[in-house]
Short mmCIF file of C-alpha atoms in Angstrom, two decimals:
data_model
loop_
_atom_site.label_atom_id
_atom_site.label_comp_id
_atom_site.label_asym_id
_atom_site.label_seq_id
_atom_site.Cartn_x
_atom_site.Cartn_y
_atom_site.Cartn_z
CA MET A 161 131.22 134.20 110.24
CA GLN A 162 133.88 136.42 111.75
CA HIS A 163 137.37 136.05 110.30
CA GLY A 164 139.67 133.79 112.30
CA ARG A 165 137.09 131.85 114.26
CA ARG A 166 135.73 128.40 113.57
CA PRO A 167 132.14 128.26 112.32
CA LYS A 168 129.80 127.38 115.17
CA ILE A 169 127.35 124.55 114.53
CA ILE A 170 124.65 123.59 117.01
CA VAL A 171 123.45 120.00 116.76
CA SER A 172 119.97 119.80 118.25
CA PHE A 173 117.81 116.82 119.20
CA GLY A 174 115.35 115.78 121.87
CA THR A 175 114.28 112.15 121.54
CA ARG A 176 115.99 108.78 121.68
CA PRO A 177 115.67 108.11 117.90
CA GLU A 178 117.17 111.52 117.10
CA ALA A 179 120.03 110.94 119.52
CA ILE A 180 120.80 107.57 117.96
CA LYS A 181 120.84 109.04 114.47
CA MET A 182 122.73 112.22 115.38
CA PHE A 183 125.51 110.84 117.59
CA PRO A 184 127.53 109.74 114.53
CA VAL A 185 127.21 113.31 113.15
CA VAL A 186 128.38 114.83 116.45
CA HIS A 187 131.37 112.46 116.56
CA ALA A 188 132.25 113.16 112.91
CA LEU A 189 132.06 116.94 113.40
CA LYS A 190 134.21 116.85 116.53
CA ALA A 191 136.73 114.50 114.92
CA HIS A 192 137.09 116.84 111.94
CA GLY A 193 137.88 119.77 114.19
CA ALA A 194 137.11 122.58 111.73
CA PHE A 195 133.89 123.51 113.53
CA ASP A 196 132.97 124.71 116.99
CA THR A 197 130.40 121.98 117.61
CA ARG A 198 127.79 122.48 120.33
CA VAL A 199 125.14 119.94 121.36
CA VAL A 200 121.82 121.31 122.63
CA VAL A 201 119.13 118.85 123.69
CA THR A 202 115.49 119.68 124.39
CA ALA A 203 114.98 116.37 126.24
CA GLN A 204 111.56 115.94 124.67
CA HIS A 205 112.17 112.37 125.90
CA ARG A 206 114.18 112.21 129.12
CA GLU A 207 115.19 108.73 130.29
CA MET A 208 115.43 107.17 126.83
CA LEU A 209 117.45 110.14 125.56
CA ASP A 210 119.86 109.87 128.49
CA GLN A 211 120.54 106.20 127.72
CA VAL A 212 121.80 107.10 124.24
CA LEU A 213 123.84 110.06 125.46
CA LYS A 214 125.63 107.82 127.96
CA MET A 215 126.24 105.02 125.47
CA SER A 216 127.58 107.38 122.80
CA ASP A 217 129.80 109.38 125.19
CA ILE A 218 128.04 112.68 124.46
CA VAL A 219 127.60 115.30 127.19
CA PRO A 220 125.26 118.06 125.97
CA ASP A 221 126.60 121.60 126.16
CA ILE A 222 123.06 122.76 126.98
CA ASP A 223 120.22 120.57 128.27
CA LEU A 224 116.85 122.33 128.23
CA ASP A 225 115.15 119.43 130.08
CA LEU A 226 111.71 120.29 128.69
CA MET A 227 109.89 116.99 129.26
CA GLN A 228 106.78 117.15 131.46
CA GLU A 229 104.43 114.29 132.26
CA GLY A 230 101.28 114.29 130.16
CA GLN A 231 102.46 117.25 128.09
CA SER A 232 100.29 118.36 125.18
CA LEU A 233 101.82 118.85 121.75
CA ASP A 234 101.05 122.57 121.69
CA ALA A 235 102.44 123.22 125.18
CA LEU A 236 105.64 121.35 124.34
CA SER A 237 105.91 123.20 121.03
CA ALA A 238 105.67 126.55 122.82
CA ARG A 239 108.35 125.59 125.35
CA ILE A 240 110.74 124.36 122.66
CA ILE A 241 110.50 127.46 120.47
CA THR A 242 110.87 129.95 123.33
CA ARG A 243 113.61 128.16 125.26
CA PHE A 244 115.62 127.24 122.17
CA GLY A 245 115.16 130.76 120.84
CA ALA A 246 116.80 132.07 123.99
CA VAL A 247 119.75 129.70 123.41
CA LEU A 248 120.13 130.99 119.85
CA ASP A 249 120.22 134.59 121.07
CA VAL A 250 123.17 133.77 123.33
CA GLU A 251 125.05 131.27 121.15
CA ARG A 252 124.53 132.95 117.76
CA PRO A 253 125.56 129.88 115.71
CA ASP A 254 126.42 129.88 112.00
CA ARG A 255 124.16 126.85 111.48
CA VAL A 256 121.84 124.50 113.36
CA LEU A 257 121.42 120.84 112.46
CA VAL A 258 118.09 119.17 113.23
CA HIS A 259 116.93 115.64 112.61
CA GLY A 260 113.92 113.98 111.11
CA ASP A 261 110.31 114.50 112.09
CA THR A 262 110.01 115.45 115.76
CA LEU A 263 108.48 118.52 117.39
CA THR A 264 112.05 119.44 118.33
CA ALA A 265 113.06 119.49 114.65
CA MET A 266 110.10 121.67 113.60
CA MET A 267 110.13 124.15 116.49
CA VAL A 268 113.92 124.54 116.55
CA SER A 269 113.77 125.23 112.81
CA LEU A 270 111.10 127.89 113.37
CA ALA A 271 113.19 129.52 116.11
CA CYS A 272 116.12 129.60 113.66
CA TYR A 273 113.91 131.04 110.90
CA PHE A 274 112.84 133.94 113.11
CA ARG A 275 116.56 134.80 113.49
CA LYS A 276 117.60 134.00 109.89
CA ILE A 277 119.96 131.25 111.10
CA PRO A 278 120.49 128.53 108.45
CA VAL A 279 119.14 125.04 109.20
CA GLY A 280 120.51 121.73 107.95
CA HIS A 281 117.97 118.89 107.98
CA VAL A 282 119.37 115.39 108.52
CA GLU A 283 117.06 112.62 107.22
CA ALA A 284 115.16 115.00 104.93
CA GLY A 285 112.58 114.08 102.34
CA LEU A 286 110.70 111.17 103.91
CA ARG A 287 107.03 111.37 103.00
CA SER A 288 103.96 109.19 103.48
CA GLY A 289 101.73 111.67 101.64
CA ASN A 290 99.26 111.85 104.55
CA ILE A 291 99.71 114.58 107.18
CA TYR A 292 97.81 112.45 109.72
CA ALA A 293 99.91 109.28 109.30
CA PRO A 294 102.42 109.31 110.86
CA TRP A 295 100.89 112.00 113.06
CA PRO A 296 102.22 114.56 113.91
CA GLU A 297 105.55 113.54 112.37
CA GLU A 298 104.63 113.99 108.70
CA LEU A 299 103.83 117.68 109.13
CA ASN A 300 106.82 118.26 111.44
CA ARG A 301 109.06 117.02 108.64
CA LYS A 302 107.36 119.05 105.90
CA VAL A 303 107.56 122.32 107.85
CA THR A 304 111.23 121.70 108.62
CA ALA A 305 111.89 121.19 104.91
CA ILE A 306 110.40 124.60 104.04
CA ILE A 307 112.84 126.33 106.41
CA ALA A 308 116.05 124.30 105.87
CA ASP A 309 118.63 125.35 103.27
CA LEU A 310 120.60 122.08 103.43
CA HIS A 311 118.72 118.80 103.01
CA PHE A 312 120.55 115.55 103.77
CA ALA A 313 118.33 112.99 102.06
CA PRO A 314 118.92 109.36 103.02
CA THR A 315 117.90 107.93 99.64
CA PRO A 316 117.34 108.99 96.01
CA ARG A 317 113.60 108.62 96.55
CA ALA A 318 113.73 111.12 99.44
CA ARG A 319 115.60 113.49 97.11
CA GLN A 320 112.83 113.16 94.53
CA ALA A 321 110.19 113.98 97.17
CA LEU A 322 112.05 117.19 98.01
CA LEU A 323 112.42 118.14 94.34
CA ALA A 324 108.66 117.62 93.93
CA GLU A 325 108.15 120.23 96.67
CA THR A 326 110.33 122.71 94.70
CA ILE A 327 113.37 122.42 96.96
CA ALA A 328 116.41 123.55 94.95
CA ASP A 329 118.45 120.63 93.60
CA GLU A 330 121.77 122.20 94.66
CA ASN A 331 120.62 122.16 98.29
CA ILE A 332 119.77 118.43 98.37
CA PHE A 333 122.46 115.83 99.11
CA VAL A 334 121.89 112.06 99.16
CA SER A 335 123.95 110.99 102.16
CA GLY A 336 122.49 107.64 103.26
CA ASN A 337 120.87 107.37 106.67
CA THR A 338 122.98 108.01 109.77
CA VAL A 339 121.07 105.26 111.61
CA VAL A 340 123.16 102.71 109.73
CA ASP A 341 126.31 104.46 110.99
CA ALA A 342 124.91 104.29 114.54
CA LEU A 343 123.84 100.66 114.24
CA LEU A 344 127.17 99.39 112.90
CA GLU A 345 129.19 101.44 115.39
CA THR A 346 127.07 100.15 118.28
CA ARG A 347 127.39 96.54 117.14
CA ARG A 348 131.18 97.00 117.00
CA ARG A 349 131.11 98.30 120.58
CA VAL A 350 128.97 95.38 121.77
CA ILE A 351 131.24 92.80 120.11
CA ALA A 352 134.27 94.44 121.72
CA ASN A 353 132.55 94.70 125.10
CA PRO A 354 129.63 92.22 125.49
CA ALA A 355 128.84 93.66 128.93
CA LEU A 356 127.27 96.64 127.13
CA ALA A 357 124.36 94.36 126.15
CA ALA A 358 124.26 92.20 129.26
CA ALA A 359 120.61 93.03 130.06
CA ILE A 360 119.15 91.11 127.12
CA GLU A 361 121.37 88.02 127.39
CA PRO A 362 119.41 86.14 130.11
CA LEU A 363 116.29 86.47 127.96
CA LEU A 364 118.06 85.17 124.85
CA LYS A 365 119.38 82.26 126.91
CA ARG A 366 115.90 81.53 128.30
CA PHE A 367 114.51 81.35 124.76
CA GLU A 368 117.45 79.40 123.33
CA GLY A 369 116.34 77.08 120.54
CA LYS A 370 113.32 79.20 119.68
CA ARG A 371 113.03 81.69 116.83
CA ILE A 372 112.94 85.22 118.21
CA VAL A 373 110.20 87.60 117.08
CA ALA A 374 110.96 91.14 118.24
CA VAL A 375 108.05 93.57 118.57
CA THR A 376 107.86 97.34 119.04
CA ALA A 377 104.67 99.42 118.98
CA HIS A 378 104.21 103.05 119.96
CA ARG A 379 102.78 105.10 117.05
CA ARG A 380 100.08 107.57 118.08
CA GLU A 381 97.90 106.66 115.09
CA ASN A 382 97.77 103.07 116.42
CA PHE A 383 96.59 104.08 119.91
CA GLY A 384 93.32 102.40 120.81
CA ALA A 385 91.94 99.86 118.34
CA GLY A 386 95.22 99.44 116.46
CA LEU A 387 97.24 98.47 119.54
CA THR A 388 94.48 96.15 120.74
CA SER A 389 94.44 94.41 117.38
CA ILE A 390 98.25 94.04 117.49
CA ALA A 391 98.01 92.50 120.98
CA LYS A 392 95.40 89.98 119.82
CA ALA A 393 97.63 89.01 116.88
CA LEU A 394 100.54 88.40 119.25
CA VAL A 395 98.34 86.14 121.41
CA LYS A 396 97.64 84.01 118.35
CA LEU A 397 101.26 83.94 117.19
CA ALA A 398 102.38 82.89 120.66
CA GLN A 399 100.41 79.65 120.21
CA ARG A 400 103.34 78.49 118.05
CA ASP A 401 105.79 76.51 120.16
CA ASP A 402 108.77 77.30 117.88
CA ILE A 403 108.88 81.05 118.59
CA ALA A 404 109.41 83.45 121.46
CA ILE A 405 108.27 87.07 121.38
CA ILE A 406 110.37 89.81 122.97
CA PHE A 407 108.47 93.07 123.35
CA PRO A 408 110.15 96.13 124.92
CA VAL A 409 107.02 98.06 125.96
CA HIS A 410 107.07 101.80 125.26
CA PRO A 411 106.61 103.89 128.45
CA ASN A 412 103.53 105.70 127.10
CA PRO A 413 100.56 104.50 129.23
CA ALA A 414 98.44 104.11 126.08
CA VAL A 415 100.75 101.28 125.02
CA SER A 416 100.94 99.40 128.33
CA LYS A 417 97.16 99.64 128.88
CA ALA A 418 96.56 97.96 125.52
CA MET A 419 99.26 95.30 125.84
CA LEU A 420 99.58 94.15 129.45
CA PRO A 421 96.07 92.75 130.05
CA LEU A 422 96.27 90.45 127.02
CA LEU A 423 99.95 89.52 126.97
CA GLU A 424 101.49 89.54 130.43
CA ARG A 425 100.77 85.92 131.42
CA ILE A 426 101.84 84.15 128.22
CA PRO A 427 105.03 82.10 128.85
CA ASN A 428 106.74 82.67 125.51
CA ILE A 429 106.03 86.43 125.42
CA ALA A 430 108.51 88.57 127.34
CA LEU A 431 107.20 92.06 128.05
CA ILE A 432 110.24 94.04 129.14
CA GLU A 433 111.23 97.60 129.95
CA PRO A 434 112.55 99.71 127.05
CA LEU A 435 116.10 98.68 126.20
CA ASP A 436 119.06 101.00 125.95
CA TYR A 437 120.53 101.13 122.48
CA PRO A 438 123.31 98.50 122.84
CA ASN A 439 120.81 95.95 124.22
CA PHE A 440 118.31 96.94 121.53
CA VAL A 441 120.91 96.37 118.80
CA ARG A 442 121.75 92.99 120.33
CA MET A 443 118.04 92.08 120.29
CA LEU A 444 117.74 93.06 116.62
CA ASP A 445 120.84 91.05 115.79
CA ALA A 446 119.42 87.97 117.54
CA SER A 447 115.93 88.25 116.02
CA ASP A 448 114.53 86.12 113.21
CA LEU A 449 111.59 88.42 112.49
CA ILE A 450 110.57 91.93 113.53
CA LEU A 451 107.04 93.34 113.89
CA THR A 452 107.08 97.10 114.32
CA ASP A 453 105.32 100.40 113.75
CA SER A 454 108.63 102.25 114.20
CA GLY A 455 110.25 104.13 111.36
CA GLY A 456 113.86 103.62 112.41
CA ILE A 457 113.68 99.84 112.65
CA GLN A 458 112.65 99.70 108.99
CA GLU A 459 116.07 101.23 108.30
CA GLU A 460 118.10 99.29 110.86
CA ALA A 461 116.95 95.68 110.55
CA PRO A 462 118.00 95.16 106.89
CA SER A 463 121.65 95.63 107.92
CA PHE A 464 121.21 92.46 110.01
CA ARG A 465 119.32 90.63 107.24
CA THR A 466 116.18 90.48 109.42
CA PRO A 467 112.76 90.70 107.69
CA VAL A 468 110.40 93.41 108.96
CA LEU A 469 106.60 93.51 109.03
CA VAL A 470 105.41 97.12 109.34
CA MET A 471 102.27 97.46 111.47
CA ARG A 472 101.00 100.64 109.84
CA GLU A 473 98.71 101.62 106.98
CA THR A 474 101.33 103.87 105.35
CA THR A 475 105.08 104.35 105.63
CA GLU A 476 107.28 107.33 104.86
CA ARG A 477 110.04 104.81 104.14
CA PRO A 478 108.72 103.12 100.97
CA GLU A 479 112.29 102.26 99.97
CA ALA A 480 112.17 99.37 102.44
CA ILE A 481 109.00 98.04 100.82
CA GLU A 482 110.39 98.50 97.30
CA ALA A 483 113.71 96.88 98.21
CA GLY A 484 111.89 93.89 99.70
CA THR A 485 113.40 94.26 103.18
CA ALA A 486 110.01 95.13 104.75
CA ARG A 487 106.31 94.51 104.13
CA LEU A 488 103.47 96.86 105.00
CA VAL A 489 100.77 94.80 106.73
CA GLY A 490 98.70 97.27 108.78
CA THR A 491 97.27 96.43 112.20
CA SER A 492 94.54 93.91 111.30
CA GLU A 493 94.83 90.87 113.57
CA ALA A 494 94.23 88.44 110.71
CA ALA A 495 96.65 90.17 108.32
CA LEU A 496 99.41 90.32 110.94
CA VAL A 497 99.08 86.65 111.89
CA ALA A 498 98.98 85.56 108.25
CA ALA A 499 102.03 87.65 107.25
CA ALA A 500 104.11 86.44 110.21
CA ASN A 501 103.18 82.79 109.70
CA GLN A 502 103.97 83.07 105.99
CA LEU A 503 107.56 84.14 106.72
CA LEU A 504 108.03 81.71 109.59
CA ASP A 505 106.77 78.75 107.53
CA ASP A 506 108.08 79.49 104.01
CA LYS A 507 111.88 79.20 104.00
CA ASN A 508 112.23 80.47 100.43
CA ASP A 509 110.10 83.54 101.07
CA TYR A 510 112.01 84.24 104.27
CA GLN A 511 115.39 83.88 102.56
CA THR A 512 114.33 86.16 99.71
CA MET A 513 113.61 88.97 102.20
CA ALA A 514 116.65 88.29 104.35
CA SER A 515 119.04 88.44 101.39
CA LYS A 516 118.07 91.96 100.25
CA ILE A 517 120.54 94.85 100.55
CA ASN A 518 119.73 97.68 102.98
CA PRO A 519 118.52 100.60 100.83
CA PHE A 520 119.32 103.13 103.56
CA GLY A 521 123.09 103.17 103.32
CA ASP A 522 126.39 101.60 104.25
CA GLY A 523 127.49 103.48 107.37
CA SER A 524 129.25 106.48 105.80
CA ALA A 525 126.44 109.05 106.05
CA ALA A 526 127.89 111.17 108.88
CA HIS A 527 131.21 111.52 107.05
CA LYS A 528 129.40 112.69 103.89
CA ILE A 529 127.37 115.24 105.87
CA VAL A 530 130.52 116.77 107.40
CA GLU A 531 132.14 116.99 103.95
CA ILE A 532 129.12 118.95 102.66
CA LEU A 533 129.18 121.27 105.68
CA CYS A 534 132.87 121.94 105.02
CA LYS A 535 132.13 122.98 101.45
CA ARG A 536 129.33 125.29 102.61
CA HIS A 537 131.06 126.91 105.59
CA LEU A 538 134.85 126.75 105.21
CA PRO A 539 136.90 129.06 102.95
#
């Protein structure tokens, strides 16, 4: 760092989940003012990323706009590393912050490594122990960890996973997960301005008096038989007249092809377009039960005291299982139906899950991350 100038930090992300979890970090860095903060997006996801940027009042300094329809993982990887590398050559930052387990995180980290630019990894240390589940996210995260010199672990368990991989203790910081910051901030905005979540309200009114079961499904390892099995389970659950299922369908054609033929004509199942984040938060807040194969929802829902059934064989967020805020049920039709009915019918079991504390933090993660960056970069 040259004397007299503020350290330059690039915050990089490319998908909707990254944008949700990084907008509190961007806001905290800019509010602090000690850093020259630049936002560079790869736009690995386009429309869903743009929704979060608009909601969070973030205008990227550089938008690489790399998304292409039907892109392969290797082609996207090549575009990220070469295009982001060119940005690094011009910007010459003192540090780059990446998030989580995406191709953006891994390839941006590699581009930084080739230039000996330090990388800070937000949401470091999550592990399932299987590089093919979640695929390709598990390996993306592990490679990023090898390169990063600052690891912002959301939980003590994530810290232990990093220590087990011989990451130096002094470079690991338990910060909590920034998704809780994003969730609570977004709920505050929706309460102050209900129009932000106006899209979901007609649906909630239509299903008034019913218990809301929210569903999300998009994991690559569930494509094919897994998604079909999930759809069949939802058909059976929808036979209950006391529930309504709200399912924002992921834009990947593999998801809609599995879901629409079985589910689109059932009156108490609403298949809807993906929700922007304020409407999504409102849906979570209104839900009685959540069925998901998403990672982030396992971290978000406990802040609203909503039980989660995880439709995967493994999870890199075992803290949720251990804390009792989520249960791992896989994608078997019978297992899914049984687990959902158990919670919907057993008030004591439901209340036990709903009363657990969120193990992923209290909403102060972004502030802690900025404090650590100050200690590392400021005189």
